[in-house]
Coordinates of C-alpha atoms in Angstrom, one line a residue:
M13 CA -5.9 6.0 22.4
T14 CA -9.2 7.9 22.0
T15 CA -11.5 8.2 19.3
K16 CA -12.1 11.9 18.1
R17 CA -13.8 11.7 15.0
A18 CA -15.6 9.0 13.0
Y19 CA -16.3 9.7 9.3
K20 CA -19.0 8.4 7.3
L21 CA -17.5 7.7 3.9
P22 CA -19.6 8.0 0.6
H23 CA -18.5 5.1 -0.5
A24 CA -21.6 2.4 -1.8
S25 CA -20.1 -0.6 -0.3
A26 CA -16.9 -1.9 2.2
V27 CA -14.1 0.3 2.1
N28 CA -11.2 -1.7 1.5
C29 CA -8.0 0.5 1.8
L30 CA -7.1 3.7 2.5
K31 CA -4.0 5.7 2.8
I32 CA -2.7 9.5 4.2
G33 CA -0.1 11.6 2.0
R34 CA 2.9 11.6 3.7
K35 CA 3.8 14.6 2.4
S36 CA 1.5 16.9 4.3
S37 CA -0.3 14.0 6.3
R38 CA -3.7 16.6 5.4
V39 CA -5.4 14.6 2.6
L40 CA -6.1 10.7 2.6
V41 CA -7.2 8.5 -0.3
T42 CA -9.9 5.8 0.0
G43 CA -10.7 2.9 -2.0
G44 CA -14.0 0.9 -2.2
E45 CA -15.9 -2.2 -3.5
D46 CA -17.8 0.0 -5.2
H47 CA -15.2 0.5 -7.6
K48 CA -14.5 4.0 -6.6
V49 CA -11.3 5.9 -5.6
N50 CA -11.6 9.1 -3.2
L51 CA -10.3 12.0 -2.1
W52 CA -10.2 13.4 1.3
A53 CA -9.1 16.5 3.2
I54 CA -8.5 15.7 7.0
G55 CA -11.0 17.0 9.0
K56 CA -13.4 18.0 6.0
P57 CA -16.9 16.1 5.8
N58 CA -17.1 15.8 2.0
A59 CA -14.9 14.4 -0.6
I60 CA -12.6 16.4 -2.9
L61 CA -12.5 14.2 -5.4
S62 CA -14.5 11.0 -6.5
L63 CA -12.6 9.0 -9.2
S64 CA -13.9 6.2 -11.9
G65 CA -12.9 4.1 -14.0
H66 CA -11.8 0.3 -12.4
S67 CA -14.3 -2.2 -13.2
S68 CA -14.0 -4.3 -9.7
G69 CA -13.2 -3.5 -6.3
I70 CA -10.5 -1.8 -5.4
D71 CA -7.7 -3.4 -3.1
S72 CA -5.1 -0.9 -2.6
V73 CA -4.3 2.7 -3.2
N74 CA -1.4 5.2 -2.3
F75 CA -0.1 8.7 -3.4
D76 CA 3.4 9.5 -5.0
S77 CA 5.7 11.9 -3.1
S78 CA 4.2 14.9 -4.0
E79 CA 0.8 13.9 -3.8
V80 CA 0.0 14.9 -6.9
L81 CA -0.5 10.9 -8.6
V82 CA -2.5 8.1 -6.6
A83 CA -2.2 4.5 -8.0
A84 CA -5.1 1.8 -7.2
G85 CA -4.9 -1.4 -7.8
A86 CA -8.1 -3.4 -8.0
A87 CA -9.4 -7.0 -7.5
S88 CA -8.8 -7.8 -11.2
G89 CA -5.4 -7.0 -10.9
T90 CA -5.2 -3.8 -13.2
I91 CA -3.7 -0.7 -11.8
K92 CA -5.0 2.5 -12.5
L93 CA -3.1 6.3 -11.6
W94 CA -4.8 9.2 -11.7
D95 CA -3.8 12.9 -11.6
L96 CA -5.5 14.6 -9.2
E97 CA -5.0 18.2 -10.3
E98 CA -6.7 17.2 -13.8
A99 CA -8.7 14.7 -12.0
K100 CA -8.3 12.3 -14.8
I101 CA -6.9 8.5 -15.5
V102 CA -3.2 8.9 -16.8
R103 CA -2.4 5.3 -16.8
T104 CA -4.0 2.0 -17.2
L105 CA -1.6 -0.8 -16.2
T106 CA -2.4 -4.4 -16.9
G107 CA -0.1 -7.9 -16.1
H108 CA -1.1 -8.9 -12.7
R109 CA -3.3 -12.2 -12.7
S110 CA -5.3 -11.4 -9.6
N111 CA -5.9 -8.8 -7.0
C112 CA -3.4 -6.0 -7.1
T113 CA -3.3 -6.0 -2.9
S114 CA -0.5 -3.5 -2.4
V115 CA 1.1 -0.4 -4.2
D116 CA 4.0 2.1 -3.2
F117 CA 5.7 4.8 -5.1
H118 CA 9.6 5.2 -5.3
P119 CA 10.3 8.1 -2.7
F120 CA 12.3 9.5 -5.6
G121 CA 12.5 8.1 -9.2
E122 CA 9.3 7.7 -11.3
F123 CA 8.6 4.1 -10.3
F124 CA 6.1 2.3 -8.0
A125 CA 5.4 -1.2 -7.1
S126 CA 2.6 -3.6 -6.8
G127 CA 2.0 -6.7 -5.2
S128 CA -0.3 -9.1 -5.8
L129 CA -2.3 -12.5 -5.0
D130 CA -0.8 -14.0 -8.0
T131 CA 2.5 -14.1 -5.9
N132 CA 4.1 -11.7 -8.1
L133 CA 5.6 -8.1 -7.1
K134 CA 6.2 -5.7 -10.1
I135 CA 8.1 -2.6 -10.7
W136 CA 6.6 0.0 -12.9
D137 CA 8.2 3.1 -14.8
I138 CA 5.3 5.7 -15.1
R139 CA 7.3 7.6 -18.2
K140 CA 7.4 4.3 -20.1
K141 CA 3.9 3.5 -19.3
G142 CA 4.6 -0.2 -18.5
C143 CA 6.4 -2.8 -16.1
I144 CA 10.2 -2.7 -15.9
H145 CA 11.0 -6.2 -13.9
T146 CA 8.8 -8.8 -12.1
Y147 CA 9.8 -10.8 -9.0
K148 CA 8.7 -14.2 -8.6
G149 CA 10.8 -15.4 -5.6
H150 CA 6.9 -15.6 -3.2
T151 CA 5.2 -18.8 -3.6
R152 CA 2.1 -17.7 -2.4
G153 CA 0.3 -14.0 -2.2
V154 CA 1.7 -11.0 -2.0
N155 CA 0.1 -8.9 0.6
A156 CA 2.1 -5.5 1.4
I157 CA 5.0 -4.0 -0.1
R158 CA 7.3 -0.9 0.9
F159 CA 10.4 0.9 -0.4
T160 CA 13.3 2.0 1.9
P161 CA 13.5 5.6 2.6
D162 CA 16.5 5.5 0.5
G163 CA 15.2 3.8 -2.5
R164 CA 17.3 1.1 -3.4
W165 CA 15.0 -1.8 -2.4
V166 CA 11.4 -2.7 -1.9
V167 CA 10.6 -5.0 0.8
S168 CA 7.8 -7.1 0.4
G169 CA 6.0 -9.5 2.7
G170 CA 3.5 -12.5 1.8
E171 CA 1.1 -15.6 2.5
D172 CA 4.2 -17.9 1.9
N173 CA 5.6 -17.0 5.8
T174 CA 8.0 -14.9 4.3
V175 CA 9.5 -11.3 4.1
K176 CA 12.1 -10.7 1.4
K177 CA 14.0 -7.8 0.6
N178 CA 14.0 -6.8 -3.4
V179 CA 17.1 -5.4 -4.7
L180 CA 16.3 -2.4 -7.6
S181 CA 19.8 -2.1 -9.1
Q182 CA 20.7 -6.1 -9.4
Y183 CA 17.0 -7.3 -9.5
I184 CA 17.4 -9.8 -6.9
M185 CA 15.1 -11.1 -4.0
L186 CA 16.6 -11.7 -0.7
L187 CA 15.0 -13.4 2.5
I188 CA 15.0 -10.9 5.5
F189 CA 12.9 -13.4 7.8
G190 CA 10.1 -16.0 8.0
I191 CA 6.6 -14.8 9.3
S192 CA 3.4 -14.7 7.1
V193 CA 2.0 -11.4 6.0
S194 CA -1.7 -11.6 5.7
N195 CA -4.1 -9.0 3.9
K196 CA -4.7 -7.3 6.9
S197 CA -0.7 -6.3 7.6
A198 CA 1.6 -3.6 6.6
L199 CA 5.4 -3.2 6.1
G200 CA 7.8 -0.5 7.4
V201 CA 11.3 0.3 7.3
S202 CA 13.4 2.5 9.4
P203 CA 15.7 5.3 7.5
A204 CA 18.5 3.4 8.2
Q205 CA 17.5 0.1 7.5
L206 CA 18.1 -1.8 10.6
L207 CA 14.4 -2.2 11.9
Y208 CA 11.5 -4.0 9.8
K209 CA 8.1 -3.0 11.4
L210 CA 5.2 -5.5 10.6
Y211 CA 1.7 -4.3 11.4
L212 CA -1.0 -6.8 12.3
Y213 CA -4.1 -4.9 12.3
A214 CA -6.1 -7.8 12.8
R215 CA -4.1 -8.4 16.5
I216 CA -3.6 -4.8 16.6
R217 CA 0.3 -5.5 17.0
A218 CA 3.4 -4.6 15.6
F219 CA 6.5 -6.5 15.7
I220 CA 10.1 -5.2 15.2
Y221 CA 13.0 -6.7 13.4
N222 CA 16.5 -5.4 13.5
S223 CA 18.7 -5.8 10.1
R224 CA 20.4 -9.2 11.3
E225 CA 16.6 -10.9 11.2
E226 CA 15.9 -10.7 15.4
Y227 CA 12.6 -10.2 16.7
L228 CA 13.2 -7.1 19.0
R229 CA 10.7 -8.6 21.9
G230 CA 9.3 -5.9 24.3
Y231 CA 8.5 -3.6 21.5
L232 CA 4.7 -2.7 20.8
L233 CA 4.2 0.3 18.0
L234 CA 1.2 1.2 16.3
S235 CA 1.7 4.8 14.8
I236 CA 0.9 5.3 11.2
V237 CA 1.4 9.0 11.5
S238 CA 2.5 11.1 14.3
H239 CA -1.0 12.8 15.0
F240 CA -3.6 10.5 14.4
F241 CA -4.5 6.6 13.4
M242 CA -7.3 6.0 10.8
E243 CA -8.6 2.5 10.1
C244 CA -11.4 1.8 7.3
G245 CA -14.1 -1.1 7.0
W246 CA -17.5 -1.9 6.3
E247 CA -20.9 -2.4 8.6
S248 CA -24.2 -3.9 7.9
N249 CA -27.5 -1.1 8.0
S250 CA -29.6 -4.0 8.2

């Protein structure tokens, strides 16, 4: 892997999270310890938008499927939704009691999910402006979540050594396999839901499990989008 370009993002402190838009793969959003959410066009040196409103560091960001909305979860547990076309906050959602570590939009409906260090996974209805269900099956913090491509499930991974599959239509939680998911991890699900991918960025490794909960040895996968890989972090200037 070769690095073609490094971006000096104008956050005043650590960049905690970033996501690339799935629709175009040409925009990305970053969240920082400076409470800012910045929007970028990949390949351009300057931010398109810098969004304010949170009162604590940003721990998670994501686009909706149309790349019109951005959700950002903060260390306070508060989640804010921005309309990028209007450059304004359209929802402020509360309910988590600790850091909101992960957010993901439903692929079709006007819903999104959030995971938190308070051990809860919440489903939010954007139209109703509130939480419609809270999954409580994890016993420690939830660090990664991902909707399945068909929108029927949301997969969650936590520090309690479990990855769980949550059924949206019945509001039940099922164990997929046992492995600890830290705050330097991400989850992926294949379109047919036959493979579950766990990315461990701290070790630059990826593990793939099949639908029978078996770890597929010999596979190494590290691909976020088809053409490039990005990472974010912070460094001392002293």
